[in-house]
Coordinates of C-alpha atoms in Angstrom, one line a residue:
X1 CA 12.4 -32.5 70.7
X2 CA 9.7 -29.2 71.6
X3 CA 8.9 -26.5 73.1
X4 CA 5.0 -26.3 74.5
X5 CA 4.1 -22.9 76.6
X6 CA 0.9 -23.8 79.1
X7 CA -1.9 -25.2 77.7
X8 CA -0.5 -26.4 74.4
X9 CA -0.4 -29.4 73.1
X10 CA 1.2 -31.2 69.8
X11 CA -1.4 -32.5 66.7
X12 CA -1.0 -34.9 64.2
X13 CA -1.9 -32.9 61.0
X14 CA -4.5 -35.3 59.7
X15 CA -2.6 -37.7 56.4
X16 CA 0.7 -35.9 56.7
X17 CA 3.1 -36.8 58.2
X18 CA 3.2 -33.7 60.2
X19 CA 2.4 -32.1 63.5
X20 CA 1.5 -28.7 64.4
X21 CA 0.9 -27.1 67.7
X22 CA -2.2 -26.3 69.2
X23 CA -4.0 -24.6 72.6
X24 CA -7.6 -24.6 73.4
X25 CA -7.2 -20.8 74.3
X26 CA -5.9 -19.6 71.0
X27 CA -7.8 -20.0 67.8
X28 CA -7.3 -23.2 65.8
X29 CA -7.4 -24.5 62.4
X30 CA -10.6 -26.0 60.9
X31 CA -11.8 -27.9 57.7
X32 CA -12.1 -24.5 56.2
X33 CA -8.0 -24.0 56.2
X34 CA -7.2 -28.1 55.4
X35 CA -9.6 -27.4 52.3
X36 CA -8.4 -24.4 50.6
X37 CA -4.7 -25.6 51.1
X38 CA -6.1 -28.2 48.7
X39 CA -8.0 -26.4 45.9
X40 CA -5.8 -23.9 45.3
X41 CA -3.6 -24.9 42.3
X42 CA 0.1 -24.5 43.6
X43 CA 3.4 -25.0 41.3
X44 CA 5.2 -28.2 41.7
X45 CA 8.4 -28.4 41.4
X46 CA 9.4 -24.2 41.7
X47 CA 7.7 -21.1 42.5
X48 CA 6.9 -18.8 45.5
X49 CA 3.7 -18.3 47.6
X50 CA 2.6 -16.4 50.1
X51 CA 0.1 -17.5 52.7
X52 CA -1.6 -14.8 54.3
X53 CA -3.6 -14.2 57.5
X54 CA -1.1 -17.3 58.8
X55 CA -2.5 -17.8 61.8
X56 CA -0.6 -21.3 63.5
X57 CA 1.0 -22.0 60.0
X58 CA -1.5 -24.6 58.9
X59 CA -1.7 -23.8 55.3
X60 CA 2.2 -23.2 54.7
X61 CA 2.2 -26.3 56.3
X62 CA -0.1 -28.2 54.2
X63 CA 1.6 -26.4 51.1
X64 CA 4.6 -27.9 51.5
X65 CA 3.3 -31.8 51.3
X66 CA 2.3 -30.1 48.0
X67 CA 5.0 -28.6 45.8
X68 CA 8.5 -27.8 46.7
X69 CA 8.9 -23.9 46.0
X70 CA 9.1 -21.1 48.6
X71 CA 6.3 -20.4 51.0
X72 CA 6.2 -17.5 53.3
X73 CA 3.2 -17.2 55.4
X74 CA 2.1 -14.3 57.4
X75 CA 0.7 -13.7 61.2
X76 CA -0.1 -10.3 63.2
X77 CA -0.8 -12.1 66.4
X78 CA 2.6 -12.7 68.1
X79 CA 0.9 -15.7 69.8
X80 CA 0.5 -17.5 66.5
X81 CA 2.9 -16.2 64.5
X82 CA 5.4 -18.2 67.2
X83 CA 3.2 -20.8 67.7
X84 CA 3.7 -21.6 63.8
X85 CA 7.5 -20.3 64.1
X86 CA 7.8 -23.8 66.7
X87 CA 5.8 -26.2 64.7
X88 CA 8.2 -25.2 61.2
X89 CA 10.7 -26.1 63.0
X90 CA 9.6 -29.1 64.5
X91 CA 8.8 -30.9 61.4
X92 CA 11.9 -29.9 59.5
X93 CA 10.5 -27.1 57.3
X94 CA 12.5 -23.8 57.5
X95 CA 14.0 -24.1 54.9
X96 CA 11.3 -23.9 52.7
X97 CA 8.8 -22.3 54.9
X98 CA 9.2 -18.8 56.3
X99 CA 6.9 -17.3 58.7
X100 CA 6.8 -13.5 59.4
X101 CA 5.2 -11.8 61.9
X102 CA 3.5 -8.4 60.6
X103 CA 0.6 -6.9 59.3
X104 CA -0.4 -7.9 56.2
X105 CA -1.0 -4.2 54.9
X106 CA 2.8 -3.8 55.2
X107 CA 4.2 -6.9 53.6
X108 CA 4.3 -5.7 50.3
X109 CA 7.2 -3.7 51.0
X110 CA 8.7 -5.6 53.1
X111 CA 9.2 -8.9 50.8
X112 CA 8.6 -7.4 47.8
X113 CA 5.2 -6.6 44.6
X114 CA 4.6 -7.9 41.6
X115 CA 7.6 -11.8 42.7
X116 CA 4.4 -14.3 44.1
X117 CA 2.8 -17.1 41.9
X118 CA 0.4 -17.9 44.3
X119 CA -1.1 -16.1 47.2
X120 CA -3.9 -18.1 49.4
X121 CA -5.6 -16.7 52.9
X122 CA -8.3 -17.6 54.9
X123 CA -8.7 -14.6 56.2
X124 CA -11.5 -12.7 58.9
X125 CA -15.2 -13.8 58.1
X126 CA -17.2 -11.3 59.6
X127 CA -17.3 -7.3 59.6
X128 CA -16.4 -6.0 63.2
X129 CA -19.6 -6.3 65.1
X130 CA -20.0 -4.0 68.6
X131 CA -18.1 -3.6 71.4
X132 CA -20.2 -6.0 73.3
X133 CA -20.8 -8.3 70.5
X134 CA -16.7 -8.9 70.1
X135 CA -15.6 -12.6 71.7
X136 CA -13.3 -11.3 74.7
X137 CA -10.6 -13.1 74.0
X138 CA -8.4 -11.2 72.1
X139 CA -7.7 -14.3 69.0
X140 CA -10.6 -15.1 68.5
X141 CA -12.2 -12.0 67.7
X142 CA -8.5 -10.7 65.7
X143 CA -9.1 -14.6 64.0
X144 CA -13.6 -14.1 63.4
X145 CA -13.6 -10.6 62.9
X146 CA -11.9 -8.0 60.2
X147 CA -10.6 -5.9 62.9
X148 CA -7.1 -5.5 61.6
X149 CA -7.7 -6.4 58.2
X150 CA -11.1 -6.4 55.6
X151 CA -11.8 -8.2 52.8
X152 CA -10.8 -5.5 49.9
X153 CA -7.5 -5.1 52.4
X154 CA -6.7 -8.8 51.7
X155 CA -7.7 -8.4 48.0
X156 CA -5.8 -5.2 47.6
X157 CA -2.9 -7.0 48.9
X158 CA -3.2 -10.1 47.1
X159 CA -3.0 -8.0 44.1
X160 CA 0.1 -6.3 44.5
X161 CA 1.5 -9.0 45.7
X162 CA 1.3 -11.7 42.8
X163 CA 2.9 -11.2 39.1
X164 CA 0.7 -10.9 36.2
X165 CA -1.2 -14.4 36.0
X166 CA -0.4 -15.1 39.5
X167 CA -3.5 -16.9 41.1
X168 CA -5.1 -15.9 44.4
X169 CA -7.3 -18.4 46.1
X170 CA -9.7 -18.0 49.5
X171 CA -12.1 -19.6 51.4
X172 CA -15.2 -17.4 52.9
X173 CA -19.0 -17.5 53.6
X174 CA -21.0 -17.7 50.6
X175 CA -23.2 -14.3 52.2
X176 CA -19.3 -12.8 51.4
X177 CA -19.4 -14.1 47.6
X178 CA -20.7 -10.6 46.2
X179 CA -18.2 -8.7 48.1
X180 CA -15.0 -11.8 47.2
X181 CA -16.5 -11.0 43.7
X182 CA -16.5 -7.2 43.1
X183 CA -13.0 -7.2 44.8
X184 CA -11.3 -9.3 43.4
X185 CA -12.4 -8.1 40.0
X186 CA -11.3 -4.1 41.6
X187 CA -7.9 -5.4 42.7
X188 CA -7.6 -7.0 39.1
X189 CA -8.0 -11.0 40.0
X190 CA -10.4 -12.5 37.9
X191 CA -12.7 -15.3 39.5
X192 CA -12.0 -18.7 37.7
X193 CA -12.7 -21.7 39.8
X194 CA -15.7 -21.1 42.4
X195 CA -17.0 -24.6 44.6
X196 CA -19.4 -24.2 47.3
X197 CA -19.2 -26.8 50.5
X198 CA -22.1 -27.8 52.0
X199 CA -22.4 -29.5 55.8
X200 CA -25.2 -31.7 53.9
X201 CA -26.5 -32.4 50.8
X202 CA -30.0 -31.3 53.0
X203 CA -28.3 -27.8 54.0
X204 CA -27.4 -24.9 52.5
X205 CA -24.0 -24.1 51.6
X206 CA -22.2 -23.1 54.3
X207 CA -18.3 -22.4 52.8
X208 CA -16.7 -21.5 49.5
X209 CA -13.6 -21.9 47.8
X210 CA -12.5 -19.4 45.2
X211 CA -9.9 -18.7 43.0
X212 CA -8.5 -16.5 40.3
X213 CA -5.9 -15.0 38.6
X214 CA -4.0 -11.9 38.0
X215 CA -5.1 -10.1 34.6
X216 CA -7.0 -13.2 33.4
X217 CA -9.5 -13.2 31.2
X218 CA -13.3 -13.3 31.6
X219 CA -14.4 -17.3 32.3
X220 CA -15.8 -18.2 35.7
X221 CA -15.9 -22.2 36.2
X222 CA -18.2 -23.6 38.9
X223 CA -17.2 -26.8 40.1
X224 CA -19.4 -29.5 41.5
X225 CA -20.5 -29.1 44.8
X226 CA -18.4 -30.5 48.0
X227 CA -20.4 -32.8 50.5
X228 CA -19.1 -33.0 54.1
X229 CA -21.2 -35.1 55.8
X230 CA -23.0 -37.9 54.6
X231 CA -26.6 -38.8 56.5
X232 CA -24.6 -41.3 59.1
X233 CA -23.0 -37.7 60.0
X234 CA -19.7 -39.8 58.9
X235 CA -17.2 -37.9 56.8
X236 CA -18.3 -38.6 52.5
X237 CA -15.8 -40.6 50.9
X238 CA -13.6 -37.0 49.1
X239 CA -13.6 -35.2 52.7
X240 CA -12.2 -38.6 54.1
X241 CA -9.1 -38.7 51.0
X242 CA -8.0 -34.9 51.8
X243 CA -8.4 -34.9 55.8
X244 CA -7.6 -38.8 56.4
X245 CA -5.7 -39.3 52.8
X246 CA -8.1 -42.3 52.4
X247 CA -9.8 -43.8 49.5

């Protein structure tokens, strides 16, 4: 059993035999998080992985199905951290996944520098707007806007955590691509793999997935595009496989 508070619900986690606590009044995970958890290269048998801006813990949970390595999730919002921790307890993965309630900017001091094989992050996408434009729901605002951390913070902290040769992977918006590449190189994470995600083949890309290697050699590969929906507004086969395990 799991204790649910207020408007929380226990959802199935797509193709996996896992459940996750969600709430309509708190920013829930999206396709972006699922795509990142499948895009990133992770060690299968062992290794140390950190997921920054973890929210309700969806990426650590999904990564636990791909690796036996130790996973640490970091989330600054207390309610989301609490939901993530209870989801870990419910799924019986606390021996593999540790959730930390804290600010990513302080986390290297807490868990160590240059010790990790993989860092993932689904960060806030948008620069902080004026007070009038910020979502009145604090949970949504922090998840969407660079209020608690910005893109440079994410890249700096990722580099601080990674060992030499370690990998960092991010999901973001195409409009921030030049900023992402700039900050990755500034903090010694050499971009190595980039994939554009399109809602439909006739639309502009609305998501990017990018992975880099700390102190890697320059050699960026552009992967084939990922198209989410077909002309009938149904998921394309690759997306169905990612979401539901269907071939």
